[in-house]
mmCIF file of C-alpha atoms and ligand atoms in Angstrom:
data_model
loop_
_atom_site.group_PDB
_atom_site.id
_atom_site.type_symbol
_atom_site.label_atom_id
_atom_site.label_comp_id
_atom_site.label_asym_id
_atom_site.label_seq_id
_atom_site.Cartn_x
_atom_site.Cartn_y
_atom_site.Cartn_z
ATOM 1 C CA MET A 23 0.000 0.000 0.000
ATOM 2 C CA THR A 24 1.370 3.407 -0.968
ATOM 3 C CA ASP A 25 2.295 5.649 1.979
ATOM 4 C CA PHE A 26 0.402 8.848 1.170
ATOM 5 C CA GLN A 27 1.633 10.567 4.353
ATOM 6 C CA ALA A 28 5.140 10.157 2.990
ATOM 7 C CA THR A 29 4.258 11.448 -0.482
ATOM 8 C CA ARG A 30 2.529 14.473 1.019
ATOM 9 C CA ALA A 31 5.711 15.443 2.876
ATOM 10 C CA ARG A 32 7.466 15.651 -0.486
ATOM 11 C CA PHE A 33 5.472 18.713 -1.617
ATOM 12 C CA ARG A 34 5.462 22.347 -0.589
ATOM 13 C CA ILE A 35 1.895 23.432 -0.028
ATOM 14 C CA PRO A 36 1.513 26.823 1.661
ATOM 15 C CA ASP A 37 -0.062 26.828 5.131
ATOM 16 C CA GLY A 38 -3.768 27.518 5.074
ATOM 17 C CA VAL A 39 -4.184 26.330 1.492
ATOM 18 C CA ILE A 40 -6.312 23.386 0.353
ATOM 19 C CA TYR A 41 -4.940 22.757 -3.103
ATOM 20 C CA LEU A 42 -7.511 21.226 -5.435
ATOM 21 C CA ASP A 43 -5.915 22.310 -8.702
ATOM 22 C CA GLY A 44 -3.159 19.746 -9.212
ATOM 23 C CA ASN A 45 -5.057 18.790 -12.375
ATOM 24 C CA SER A 46 -4.030 22.145 -13.843
ATOM 25 C CA LEU A 47 -0.679 22.861 -12.171
ATOM 26 C CA GLY A 48 0.839 20.376 -9.729
ATOM 27 C CA PRO A 49 2.467 21.868 -6.590
ATOM 28 C CA LEU A 50 6.203 22.238 -6.074
ATOM 29 C CA PRO A 51 8.014 19.024 -5.087
ATOM 30 C CA VAL A 52 10.628 19.756 -2.421
ATOM 31 C CA ALA A 53 13.245 17.800 -4.377
ATOM 32 C CA ALA A 54 12.804 20.052 -7.421
ATOM 33 C CA GLU A 55 14.120 23.082 -5.520
ATOM 34 C CA ASP A 56 17.478 21.483 -4.743
ATOM 35 C CA ARG A 57 17.702 19.854 -8.097
ATOM 36 C CA VAL A 58 17.149 23.055 -10.052
ATOM 37 C CA ALA A 59 19.566 24.934 -7.784
ATOM 38 C CA ARG A 60 22.200 22.270 -8.453
ATOM 39 C CA THR A 61 21.542 22.295 -12.188
ATOM 40 C CA LEU A 62 22.076 26.038 -12.231
ATOM 41 C CA ALA A 63 25.119 26.268 -9.950
ATOM 42 C CA VAL A 64 26.989 23.016 -10.493
ATOM 43 C CA GLU A 65 25.989 22.022 -14.010
ATOM 44 C CA TRP A 66 25.421 25.249 -15.938
ATOM 45 C CA GLY A 67 27.625 27.386 -13.708
ATOM 46 C CA GLY A 68 30.455 24.919 -13.243
ATOM 47 C CA GLN A 69 30.430 22.706 -16.281
ATOM 48 C CA LEU A 70 29.300 25.259 -18.849
ATOM 49 C CA ILE A 71 28.882 23.718 -22.296
ATOM 50 C CA ARG A 72 30.564 20.523 -21.135
ATOM 51 C CA GLY A 73 27.282 19.767 -19.294
ATOM 52 C CA TRP A 74 25.743 18.446 -22.521
ATOM 53 C CA ASN A 75 27.994 15.425 -22.090
ATOM 54 C CA SER A 76 29.152 15.447 -18.471
ATOM 55 C CA ALA A 77 25.767 16.211 -16.865
ATOM 56 C CA GLY A 78 23.774 14.094 -19.330
ATOM 57 C CA TRP A 79 21.735 16.997 -20.705
ATOM 58 C CA MET A 80 21.621 15.530 -24.197
ATOM 59 C CA VAL A 81 20.063 12.215 -23.128
ATOM 60 C CA GLN A 82 17.626 13.779 -20.635
ATOM 61 C CA PRO A 83 14.593 13.767 -22.998
ATOM 62 C CA ARG A 84 14.926 10.001 -23.339
ATOM 63 C CA VAL A 85 15.885 9.279 -19.719
ATOM 64 C CA VAL A 86 12.956 11.300 -18.360
ATOM 65 C CA GLY A 87 10.754 9.748 -21.065
ATOM 66 C CA ASP A 88 11.550 6.291 -19.716
ATOM 67 C CA ARG A 89 10.475 7.360 -16.228
ATOM 68 C CA ILE A 90 7.142 8.594 -17.593
ATOM 69 C CA ALA A 91 6.750 5.437 -19.699
ATOM 70 C CA ARG A 92 6.578 3.406 -16.495
ATOM 71 C CA LEU A 93 3.565 5.460 -15.356
ATOM 72 C CA ILE A 94 1.573 5.045 -18.580
ATOM 73 C CA GLY A 95 2.136 1.379 -19.361
ATOM 74 C CA ALA A 96 4.663 2.014 -22.116
ATOM 75 C CA PRO A 97 7.909 0.091 -22.655
ATOM 76 C CA ALA A 98 11.262 1.766 -22.095
ATOM 77 C CA GLY A 99 12.499 3.562 -25.192
ATOM 78 C CA SER A 100 9.033 4.505 -26.483
ATOM 79 C CA VAL A 101 8.603 7.980 -24.928
ATOM 80 C CA VAL A 102 10.537 11.245 -25.330
ATOM 81 C CA VAL A 103 10.034 14.575 -23.619
ATOM 82 C CA GLY A 104 10.268 18.102 -25.013
ATOM 83 C CA ASP A 105 8.293 21.050 -26.416
ATOM 84 C CA THR A 106 4.730 21.871 -25.398
ATOM 85 C CA LEU A 107 1.781 19.524 -25.579
ATOM 86 C CA SER A 108 0.310 21.526 -28.464
ATOM 87 C CA ILE A 109 3.463 20.774 -30.483
ATOM 88 C CA LYS A 110 3.369 17.102 -29.515
ATOM 89 C CA VAL A 111 -0.281 16.851 -30.624
ATOM 90 C CA TYR A 112 0.723 18.285 -33.995
ATOM 91 C CA GLN A 113 3.592 15.830 -34.376
ATOM 92 C CA ALA A 114 1.527 12.804 -33.387
ATOM 93 C CA LEU A 115 -1.380 13.744 -35.642
ATOM 94 C CA ALA A 116 0.899 14.478 -38.601
ATOM 95 C CA ALA A 117 2.642 11.125 -38.174
ATOM 96 C CA ALA A 118 -0.691 9.315 -37.888
ATOM 97 C CA LEU A 119 -2.093 10.997 -41.019
ATOM 98 C CA ALA A 120 1.046 10.096 -42.968
ATOM 99 C CA MET A 121 0.209 6.439 -42.325
ATOM 100 C CA GLN A 122 -3.207 6.908 -43.988
ATOM 101 C CA PRO A 123 -2.650 8.359 -47.470
ATOM 102 C CA ASP A 124 -6.113 7.364 -48.706
ATOM 103 C CA ARG A 125 -8.308 8.622 -45.871
ATOM 104 C CA ARG A 126 -9.289 12.208 -45.094
ATOM 105 C CA VAL A 127 -11.245 12.342 -41.808
ATOM 106 C CA ILE A 128 -9.796 13.199 -38.407
ATOM 107 C CA LEU A 129 -12.377 12.172 -35.802
ATOM 108 C CA SER A 130 -12.426 13.945 -32.443
ATOM 109 C CA ASP A 131 -15.013 15.045 -29.898
ATOM 110 C CA SER A 132 -16.420 18.206 -28.376
ATOM 111 C CA GLY A 133 -14.895 17.221 -25.016
ATOM 112 C CA ASN A 134 -11.409 17.613 -26.418
ATOM 113 C CA PHE A 135 -9.254 20.478 -25.242
ATOM 114 C CA PRO A 136 -9.405 23.357 -27.745
ATOM 115 C CA THR A 137 -5.677 23.449 -28.506
ATOM 116 C CA ASP A 138 -5.827 19.854 -29.765
ATOM 117 C CA LEU A 139 -8.578 20.853 -32.198
ATOM 118 C CA TYR A 140 -6.793 24.078 -33.163
ATOM 119 C CA MET A 141 -3.572 22.206 -33.926
ATOM 120 C CA ALA A 142 -5.540 19.790 -36.101
ATOM 121 C CA GLU A 143 -7.078 22.725 -37.994
ATOM 122 C CA GLY A 144 -3.636 24.258 -38.533
ATOM 123 C CA LEU A 145 -2.164 20.972 -39.712
ATOM 124 C CA ILE A 146 -5.038 20.481 -42.176
ATOM 125 C CA GLU A 147 -4.292 23.930 -43.654
ATOM 126 C CA THR A 148 -0.580 23.194 -43.880
ATOM 127 C CA LEU A 149 -1.079 19.829 -45.546
ATOM 128 C CA GLY A 150 -3.611 21.274 -48.008
ATOM 129 C CA ARG A 151 -4.885 17.820 -48.907
ATOM 130 C CA GLY A 152 -8.538 18.294 -48.051
ATOM 131 C CA HIS A 153 -8.596 16.662 -44.628
ATOM 132 C CA ILE A 154 -11.720 17.194 -42.540
ATOM 133 C CA LEU A 155 -11.886 17.567 -38.771
ATOM 134 C CA LYS A 156 -15.073 15.856 -37.631
ATOM 135 C CA VAL A 157 -16.034 16.769 -34.056
ATOM 136 C CA VAL A 158 -18.876 14.769 -32.511
ATOM 137 C CA ALA A 159 -20.322 14.561 -28.990
ATOM 138 C CA PRO A 160 -18.261 12.289 -26.718
ATOM 139 C CA GLU A 161 -20.984 9.646 -26.531
ATOM 140 C CA GLU A 162 -21.196 9.557 -30.347
ATOM 141 C CA VAL A 163 -17.523 8.809 -30.963
ATOM 142 C CA GLU A 164 -17.887 5.059 -31.013
ATOM 143 C CA ALA A 165 -20.618 5.070 -33.650
ATOM 144 C CA ALA A 166 -18.669 7.554 -35.796
ATOM 145 C CA ILE A 167 -15.641 5.276 -36.150
ATOM 146 C CA GLY A 168 -15.707 3.894 -39.668
ATOM 147 C CA GLU A 169 -13.587 3.149 -42.707
ATOM 148 C CA ASP A 170 -13.646 6.773 -43.859
ATOM 149 C CA VAL A 171 -11.754 7.833 -40.715
ATOM 150 C CA ALA A 172 -7.993 8.235 -40.972
ATOM 151 C CA VAL A 173 -7.211 9.111 -37.363
ATOM 152 C CA LEU A 174 -9.121 9.001 -34.091
ATOM 153 C CA MET A 175 -7.744 11.818 -31.926
ATOM 154 C CA LEU A 176 -9.145 11.941 -28.410
ATOM 155 C CA THR A 177 -8.281 13.126 -24.938
ATOM 156 C CA GLU A 178 -8.964 10.281 -22.531
ATOM 157 C CA VAL A 179 -10.256 12.472 -19.675
ATOM 158 C CA ASP A 180 -12.457 15.479 -20.495
ATOM 159 C CA TYR A 181 -10.819 18.589 -18.987
ATOM 160 C CA ARG A 182 -14.186 20.132 -18.127
ATOM 161 C CA THR A 183 -16.281 17.287 -16.743
ATOM 162 C CA GLY A 184 -13.718 14.594 -15.997
ATOM 163 C CA ARG A 185 -15.607 12.096 -18.162
ATOM 164 C CA LEU A 186 -13.336 9.165 -19.022
ATOM 165 C CA HIS A 187 -13.315 7.517 -22.448
ATOM 166 C CA ASP A 188 -12.928 3.750 -22.686
ATOM 167 C CA MET A 189 -9.517 3.847 -24.312
ATOM 168 C CA ALA A 190 -9.180 0.084 -24.758
ATOM 169 C CA ALA A 191 -12.596 -0.390 -26.387
ATOM 170 C CA LEU A 192 -12.318 2.644 -28.674
ATOM 171 C CA THR A 193 -8.798 1.694 -29.756
ATOM 172 C CA THR A 194 -9.927 -1.852 -30.557
ATOM 173 C CA LYS A 195 -12.889 -0.569 -32.556
ATOM 174 C CA ALA A 196 -10.678 1.948 -34.374
ATOM 175 C CA HIS A 197 -8.129 -0.670 -35.331
ATOM 176 C CA ALA A 198 -10.847 -2.986 -36.634
ATOM 177 C CA ALA A 199 -11.818 -0.172 -39.033
ATOM 178 C CA GLY A 200 -8.200 0.508 -39.999
ATOM 179 C CA VAL A 201 -8.093 3.789 -38.026
ATOM 180 C CA VAL A 202 -4.881 5.053 -36.403
ATOM 181 C CA THR A 203 -5.271 6.374 -32.837
ATOM 182 C CA VAL A 204 -3.783 9.426 -31.103
ATOM 183 C CA TRP A 205 -4.552 9.613 -27.380
ATOM 184 C CA ASP A 206 -3.990 12.735 -25.306
ATOM 185 C CA LEU A 207 -3.190 11.754 -21.716
ATOM 186 C CA ALA A 208 -3.012 15.305 -20.305
ATOM 187 C CA HIS A 209 -5.453 14.460 -17.500
ATOM 188 C CA SER A 210 -4.531 10.778 -17.271
ATOM 189 C CA ALA A 211 -0.767 10.574 -16.703
ATOM 190 C CA GLY A 212 -0.271 10.494 -12.939
ATOM 191 C CA ALA A 213 -4.036 10.516 -12.354
ATOM 192 C CA LEU A 214 -5.025 6.945 -13.183
ATOM 193 C CA PRO A 215 -3.513 3.725 -14.511
ATOM 194 C CA VAL A 216 -2.878 3.865 -18.265
ATOM 195 C CA ASP A 217 -1.928 0.792 -20.272
ATOM 196 C CA LEU A 218 -0.622 2.037 -23.620
ATOM 197 C CA ALA A 219 0.999 -1.247 -24.542
ATOM 198 C CA GLY A 220 -2.059 -3.280 -23.521
ATOM 199 C CA THR A 221 -4.576 -1.111 -25.388
ATOM 200 C CA GLY A 222 -2.395 -1.084 -28.505
ATOM 201 C CA ALA A 223 -2.667 2.705 -28.922
ATOM 202 C CA ASP A 224 -0.593 3.973 -31.846
ATOM 203 C CA PHE A 225 0.445 7.411 -30.560
ATOM 204 C CA ALA A 226 -0.013 9.189 -27.254
ATOM 205 C CA VAL A 227 0.944 12.589 -25.883
ATOM 206 C CA GLY A 228 0.561 14.326 -22.545
ATOM 207 C CA CYS A 229 1.388 17.035 -20.079
ATOM 208 C CA THR A 230 3.894 16.958 -17.253
ATOM 209 C CA TYR A 231 2.846 20.096 -15.360
ATOM 210 C CA LYS A 232 -0.547 18.708 -14.294
ATOM 211 C CA TYR A 233 -0.572 15.447 -12.298
ATOM 212 C CA LEU A 234 3.164 14.884 -12.817
ATOM 213 C CA ASN A 235 4.066 18.132 -10.995
ATOM 214 C CA GLY A 236 6.868 19.173 -13.370
ATOM 215 C CA GLY A 237 6.277 22.917 -12.909
ATOM 216 C CA PRO A 238 4.686 25.691 -14.971
ATOM 217 C CA GLY A 239 5.436 25.152 -18.660
ATOM 218 C CA ALA A 240 7.188 21.816 -18.030
ATOM 219 C CA PRO A 241 7.812 19.981 -21.322
ATOM 220 C CA ALA A 242 5.316 17.487 -22.742
ATOM 221 C CA PHE A 243 5.827 13.844 -23.713
ATOM 222 C CA ILE A 244 5.102 11.794 -26.812
ATOM 223 C CA TYR A 245 4.744 8.024 -27.158
ATOM 224 C CA VAL A 246 5.086 6.137 -30.415
ATOM 225 C CA ALA A 247 4.120 2.455 -30.373
ATOM 226 C CA PRO A 248 7.333 0.491 -30.937
ATOM 227 C CA ARG A 249 5.802 -1.219 -33.995
ATOM 228 C CA HIS A 250 5.629 2.190 -35.739
ATOM 229 C CA ALA A 251 8.730 3.865 -34.350
ATOM 230 C CA GLN A 252 11.128 2.966 -37.145
ATOM 231 C CA THR A 253 8.750 4.031 -39.926
ATOM 232 C CA THR A 254 7.142 7.129 -38.390
ATOM 233 C CA GLN A 255 7.572 10.238 -40.535
ATOM 234 C CA PRO A 256 8.365 13.255 -38.367
ATOM 235 C CA ALA A 257 6.623 16.413 -39.586
ATOM 236 C CA LEU A 258 8.891 18.639 -37.498
ATOM 237 C CA SER A 259 12.257 17.417 -38.691
ATOM 238 C CA GLY A 260 14.507 19.296 -36.295
ATOM 239 C CA TRP A 261 18.175 18.594 -35.813
ATOM 240 C CA MET A 262 17.747 16.935 -32.408
ATOM 241 C CA GLY A 263 15.606 14.277 -34.083
ATOM 242 C CA HIS A 264 18.254 13.667 -36.721
ATOM 243 C CA GLU A 265 20.067 10.355 -36.776
ATOM 244 C CA ALA A 266 23.377 12.152 -36.119
ATOM 245 C CA PRO A 267 22.842 15.777 -35.049
ATOM 246 C CA PHE A 268 26.528 16.487 -34.704
ATOM 247 C CA SER A 269 27.474 15.269 -38.145
ATOM 248 C CA PHE A 270 25.713 18.449 -39.359
ATOM 249 C CA ASP A 271 24.519 16.811 -42.570
ATOM 250 C CA PRO A 272 22.783 19.211 -44.940
ATOM 251 C CA SER A 273 19.801 16.903 -45.182
ATOM 252 C CA TYR A 274 17.557 15.220 -42.645
ATOM 253 C CA ARG A 275 17.598 11.561 -41.728
ATOM 254 C CA PRO A 276 15.246 10.482 -38.919
ATOM 255 C CA GLY A 277 16.825 9.324 -35.675
ATOM 256 C CA GLU A 278 16.508 5.920 -34.058
ATOM 257 C CA GLY A 279 12.899 5.086 -33.075
ATOM 258 C CA VAL A 280 11.106 7.659 -30.940
ATOM 259 C CA GLU A 281 14.219 9.878 -30.866
ATOM 260 C CA ARG A 282 12.969 11.264 -34.177
ATOM 261 C CA MET A 283 10.172 13.014 -32.291
ATOM 262 C CA ARG A 284 12.702 15.307 -30.659
ATOM 263 C CA VAL A 285 12.815 18.695 -32.370
ATOM 264 C CA GLY A 286 15.278 21.270 -30.993
ATOM 265 C CA THR A 287 17.524 21.817 -27.989
ATOM 266 C CA PRO A 288 15.982 20.352 -24.818
ATOM 267 C CA PRO A 289 14.887 22.678 -21.964
ATOM 268 C CA VAL A 290 17.531 21.458 -19.517
ATOM 269 C CA ILE A 291 16.439 23.398 -16.427
ATOM 270 C CA ALA A 292 12.788 22.460 -16.861
ATOM 271 C CA LEU A 293 13.765 18.828 -17.420
ATOM 272 C CA ALA A 294 15.777 18.881 -14.192
ATOM 273 C CA ALA A 295 12.706 20.049 -12.258
ATOM 274 C CA LEU A 296 10.571 17.398 -13.944
ATOM 275 C CA ASP A 297 13.102 14.641 -13.277
ATOM 276 C CA ALA A 298 13.125 15.528 -9.573
ATOM 277 C CA ALA A 299 9.314 15.688 -9.538
ATOM 278 C CA LEU A 300 9.190 12.142 -10.888
ATOM 279 C CA ASP A 301 11.120 10.896 -7.823
ATOM 280 C CA VAL A 302 7.836 11.273 -5.919
ATOM 281 C CA TRP A 303 6.429 8.340 -7.918
ATOM 282 C CA ASP A 304 9.079 5.888 -6.774
ATOM 283 C CA GLY A 305 7.206 3.548 -4.447
ATOM 284 C CA VAL A 306 3.771 4.778 -5.565
ATOM 285 C CA ASP A 307 1.349 2.177 -6.857
ATOM 286 C CA MET A 308 -0.988 3.686 -9.454
ATOM 287 C CA ALA A 309 -3.766 1.293 -8.405
ATOM 288 C CA ASP A 310 -3.621 2.827 -4.895
ATOM 289 C CA VAL A 311 -3.719 6.311 -6.413
ATOM 290 C CA ARG A 312 -6.785 5.394 -8.446
ATOM 291 C CA ARG A 313 -8.675 3.748 -5.590
ATOM 292 C CA THR A 314 -7.977 6.659 -3.235
ATOM 293 C CA SER A 315 -8.777 9.285 -5.844
ATOM 294 C CA ILE A 316 -12.172 7.703 -6.555
ATOM 295 C CA ALA A 317 -12.924 7.564 -2.809
ATOM 296 C CA LEU A 318 -11.978 11.233 -2.335
ATOM 297 C CA CYS A 319 -14.046 12.331 -5.355
ATOM 298 C CA ASP A 320 -17.045 10.255 -4.193
ATOM 299 C CA LEU A 321 -16.826 11.798 -0.735
ATOM 300 C CA PHE A 322 -16.647 15.301 -2.190
ATOM 301 C CA ILE A 323 -19.727 14.688 -4.360
ATOM 302 C CA GLU A 324 -21.664 13.233 -1.439
ATOM 303 C CA LEU A 325 -20.851 16.150 0.881
ATOM 304 C CA VAL A 326 -21.431 18.878 -1.710
ATOM 305 C CA GLU A 327 -24.786 17.428 -2.763
ATOM 306 C CA ALA A 328 -25.858 17.202 0.883
ATOM 307 C CA ARG A 329 -24.721 20.716 1.877
ATOM 308 C CA CYS A 330 -24.634 22.834 -1.272
ATOM 309 C CA PRO A 331 -27.827 22.087 -3.221
ATOM 310 C CA ALA A 332 -27.333 25.096 -5.510
ATOM 311 C CA LEU A 333 -24.518 23.254 -7.274
ATOM 312 C CA GLU A 334 -25.249 20.770 -10.036
ATOM 313 C CA LEU A 335 -22.902 17.844 -10.618
ATOM 314 C CA ALA A 336 -21.252 18.039 -14.060
ATOM 315 C CA SER A 337 -19.056 14.942 -13.716
ATOM 316 C CA PRO A 338 -20.036 11.298 -14.116
ATOM 317 C CA ARG A 339 -21.358 9.938 -10.830
ATOM 318 C CA ASP A 340 -19.709 6.567 -11.412
ATOM 319 C CA GLY A 341 -16.106 6.915 -10.260
ATOM 320 C CA THR A 342 -14.858 4.364 -12.764
ATOM 321 C CA ARG A 343 -16.129 6.587 -15.596
ATOM 322 C CA ARG A 344 -14.349 9.689 -14.258
ATOM 323 C CA GLY A 345 -10.793 10.973 -14.131
ATOM 324 C CA SER A 346 -9.359 12.435 -10.930
ATOM 325 C CA GLN A 347 -11.473 15.592 -10.783
ATOM 326 C CA VAL A 348 -15.009 16.621 -9.911
ATOM 327 C CA SER A 349 -16.873 19.482 -11.591
ATOM 328 C CA PHE A 350 -20.019 21.288 -10.559
ATOM 329 C CA ARG A 351 -22.055 23.836 -12.473
ATOM 330 C CA HIS A 352 -23.348 27.158 -11.199
ATOM 331 C CA ARG A 353 -24.373 30.268 -13.115
ATOM 332 C CA HIS A 354 -22.006 32.313 -10.940
ATOM 333 C CA GLY A 355 -19.283 29.681 -10.922
ATOM 334 C CA TYR A 356 -16.512 32.168 -11.648
ATOM 335 C CA ALA A 357 -17.323 34.455 -8.705
ATOM 336 C CA ILE A 358 -17.854 31.498 -6.380
ATOM 337 C CA MET A 359 -14.430 30.123 -7.298
ATOM 338 C CA GLN A 360 -12.774 33.504 -6.649
ATOM 339 C CA ALA A 361 -14.406 33.616 -3.205
ATOM 340 C CA LEU A 362 -13.123 30.097 -2.494
ATOM 341 C CA ILE A 363 -9.599 30.929 -3.631
ATOM 342 C CA ASP A 364 -9.651 34.029 -1.434
ATOM 343 C CA ARG A 365 -10.324 31.679 1.499
ATOM 344 C CA GLY A 366 -7.519 29.284 0.624
ATOM 345 C CA VAL A 367 -9.497 26.631 -1.259
ATOM 346 C CA ILE A 368 -7.908 26.620 -4.692
ATOM 347 C CA GLY A 369 -9.721 25.055 -7.612
ATOM 348 C CA ASP A 370 -10.436 26.672 -10.969
ATOM 349 C CA PHE A 371 -13.183 27.721 -13.351
ATOM 350 C CA ARG A 372 -13.871 26.671 -16.920
ATOM 351 C CA ALA A 373 -16.299 28.657 -19.051
ATOM 352 C CA PRO A 374 -19.199 28.903 -19.163
ATOM 353 C CA ASP A 375 -20.207 27.698 -15.698
ATOM 354 C CA ILE A 376 -17.891 24.935 -14.391
ATOM 355 C CA LEU A 377 -16.215 24.899 -10.978
ATOM 356 C CA ARG A 378 -13.435 22.342 -11.205
ATOM 357 C CA PHE A 379 -11.793 20.515 -8.288
ATOM 358 C CA GLY A 380 -8.885 18.114 -8.703
ATOM 359 C CA PHE A 381 -8.197 15.348 -6.159
ATOM 360 C CA THR A 382 -4.653 14.096 -5.999
ATOM 361 C CA PRO A 383 -4.017 11.478 -3.285
ATOM 362 C CA LEU A 384 -0.287 12.239 -3.267
ATOM 363 C CA TYR A 385 -1.048 15.310 -1.146
ATOM 364 C CA ILE A 386 -4.846 15.491 -0.623
ATOM 365 C CA GLY A 387 -6.802 13.461 1.940
ATOM 366 C CA GLU A 388 -10.245 13.342 3.533
ATOM 367 C CA ALA A 389 -9.480 16.262 5.850
ATOM 368 C CA GLU A 390 -8.956 18.545 2.837
ATOM 369 C CA VAL A 391 -12.152 17.308 1.182
ATOM 370 C CA CYS A 392 -14.182 18.071 4.316
ATOM 371 C CA GLY A 393 -12.426 21.409 4.813
ATOM 372 C CA ALA A 394 -13.103 22.477 1.231
ATOM 373 C CA VAL A 395 -16.806 21.611 1.461
ATOM 374 C CA ALA A 396 -17.149 23.576 4.707
ATOM 375 C CA VAL A 397 -15.755 26.696 3.027
ATOM 376 C CA LEU A 398 -17.879 26.124 -0.085
ATOM 377 C CA LYS A 399 -21.002 25.911 2.090
ATOM 378 C CA GLN A 400 -20.101 29.158 3.892
ATOM 379 C CA VAL A 401 -19.505 30.950 0.603
ATOM 380 C CA LEU A 402 -22.829 29.802 -0.847
ATOM 381 C CA ASP A 403 -25.006 30.129 2.269
ATOM 382 C CA GLY A 404 -23.700 33.608 3.038
ATOM 383 C CA GLY A 405 -23.705 34.798 -0.590
ATOM 384 C CA LEU A 406 -20.058 35.721 0.048
ATOM 385 C CA TRP A 407 -19.223 35.374 -3.644
ATOM 386 C CA ASP A 408 -21.354 38.322 -4.688
ATOM 387 C CA ARG A 409 -18.732 41.042 -4.411
ATOM 388 C CA PRO A 410 -17.522 43.143 -7.370
ATOM 389 C CA GLU A 411 -13.916 41.934 -7.114
ATOM 390 C CA TYR A 412 -15.005 38.297 -7.448
ATOM 391 C CA HIS A 413 -16.842 39.043 -10.702
ATOM 392 C CA ARG A 414 -13.844 40.674 -12.366
ATOM 393 C CA LYS A 415 -12.348 38.164 -14.837
ATOM 394 C CA ALA A 416 -8.586 37.599 -14.684
ATOM 395 C CA ALA A 417 -6.619 36.557 -17.776
ATOM 396 C CA VAL A 418 -6.185 33.014 -16.430
ATOM 397 C CA THR A 419 -9.257 31.431 -14.887
HETATM 398 C C1 PLP B 1470 -3.591 21.044 -20.564
HETATM 399 C C2 PLP B 1470 -3.870 20.546 -21.932
HETATM 400 C C3 PLP B 1470 -3.168 21.041 -23.040
HETATM 401 C C4 PLP B 1470 -2.178 22.157 -22.897
HETATM 402 O O1 PLP B 1470 -1.310 22.254 -23.983
HETATM 403 P P1 PLP B 1470 0.016 23.132 -23.862
HETATM 404 O O2 PLP B 1470 0.603 23.120 -25.195
HETATM 405 O O3 PLP B 1470 0.868 22.503 -22.798
HETATM 406 O O4 PLP B 1470 -0.383 24.495 -23.413
HETATM 407 C C5 PLP B 1470 -3.417 20.459 -24.280
HETATM 408 N N1 PLP B 1470 -4.314 19.460 -24.412
HETATM 409 C C6 PLP B 1470 -5.022 18.978 -23.377
HETATM 410 C C7 PLP B 1470 -5.994 17.867 -23.591
HETATM 411 C C8 PLP B 1470 -4.832 19.524 -22.107
HETATM 412 O O5 PLP B 1470 -5.540 19.070 -21.070
#
């Protein structure tokens, strides 16, 4: 059984704060502070450019990728880290489309995160081959999979409601119709068990600043199924994905396997923070995380429904059909969330009316769930949210 008291001690959470937003930005792992300080002083400061070899900077994207692979059911050597998730979505989708020269439809759903859809639109323009982005309701995805579809591009957990797709079933159905799959694990990696190898997914991408606690703007990851890795065509053929970057050939040759999904120079300092953040997962069993997360979410739903009847549940009630977050709707959701944050209960808001609360067993327990509901009840019963400053929209919600 995972020791969640021990994992909690590995994070810095300010006194008086109940942090229910690890689904958007994980908190600072204590180990990341020392690690980044050492990377700056000893590696950059002391080793200067020699650090690319002596401090292992050049192999970091692959080394850190292997650590993430373990958390998402992927074999070693199938994941690399770098760039933002938007870029990784573009790369994965481009590679998937290249495998399907005779099909034109990219199938996604309205629960997908907008940047994934925007990147698909941009790629379609760039390719200029008449691809179509077909966006259906989440519950209609299965029926829309057919032999006209080139690529099924989905995010496993809906960022707004937490609804969880059945990745294994949809991948099986897609493959039976000859469809290549791209799964976005932004709200899955570190939140619930993922079995990329077992489901047979073709490509996957994900975030490291959410449940993996890599820090604001931490680099994303990309997985390429080993059966495709040697034939995948990289759309962003940067020198770090070249077979031999330091031979400085005038023309591109893809690197070995998933290495070809690297693009440019890796963000060494950000990778150091992420590498240290991944230490937290040593000794953590993802099945324990899942069981505890479902229990915490269930408790939150039960207490909120009993004490805050003005809120309407927006997440699936069945914990096995949900990620690691709970969302409620309220017309004044934004102002209510600002009032909560002002009182130390930090969640977030997603337009038009969703209050979103993430539950991360690594540092959240029943006491925080009960504490958060008590504050939520106060805010609603006393109408404490209805103050001008809580209605003023900030740039980031
Ligand atoms: C958080 C999230 C992103 C963010 O992309 P960035 O390029 O890192 O800003 C993209 N897709 C999904 C599904 C997300 O949840």
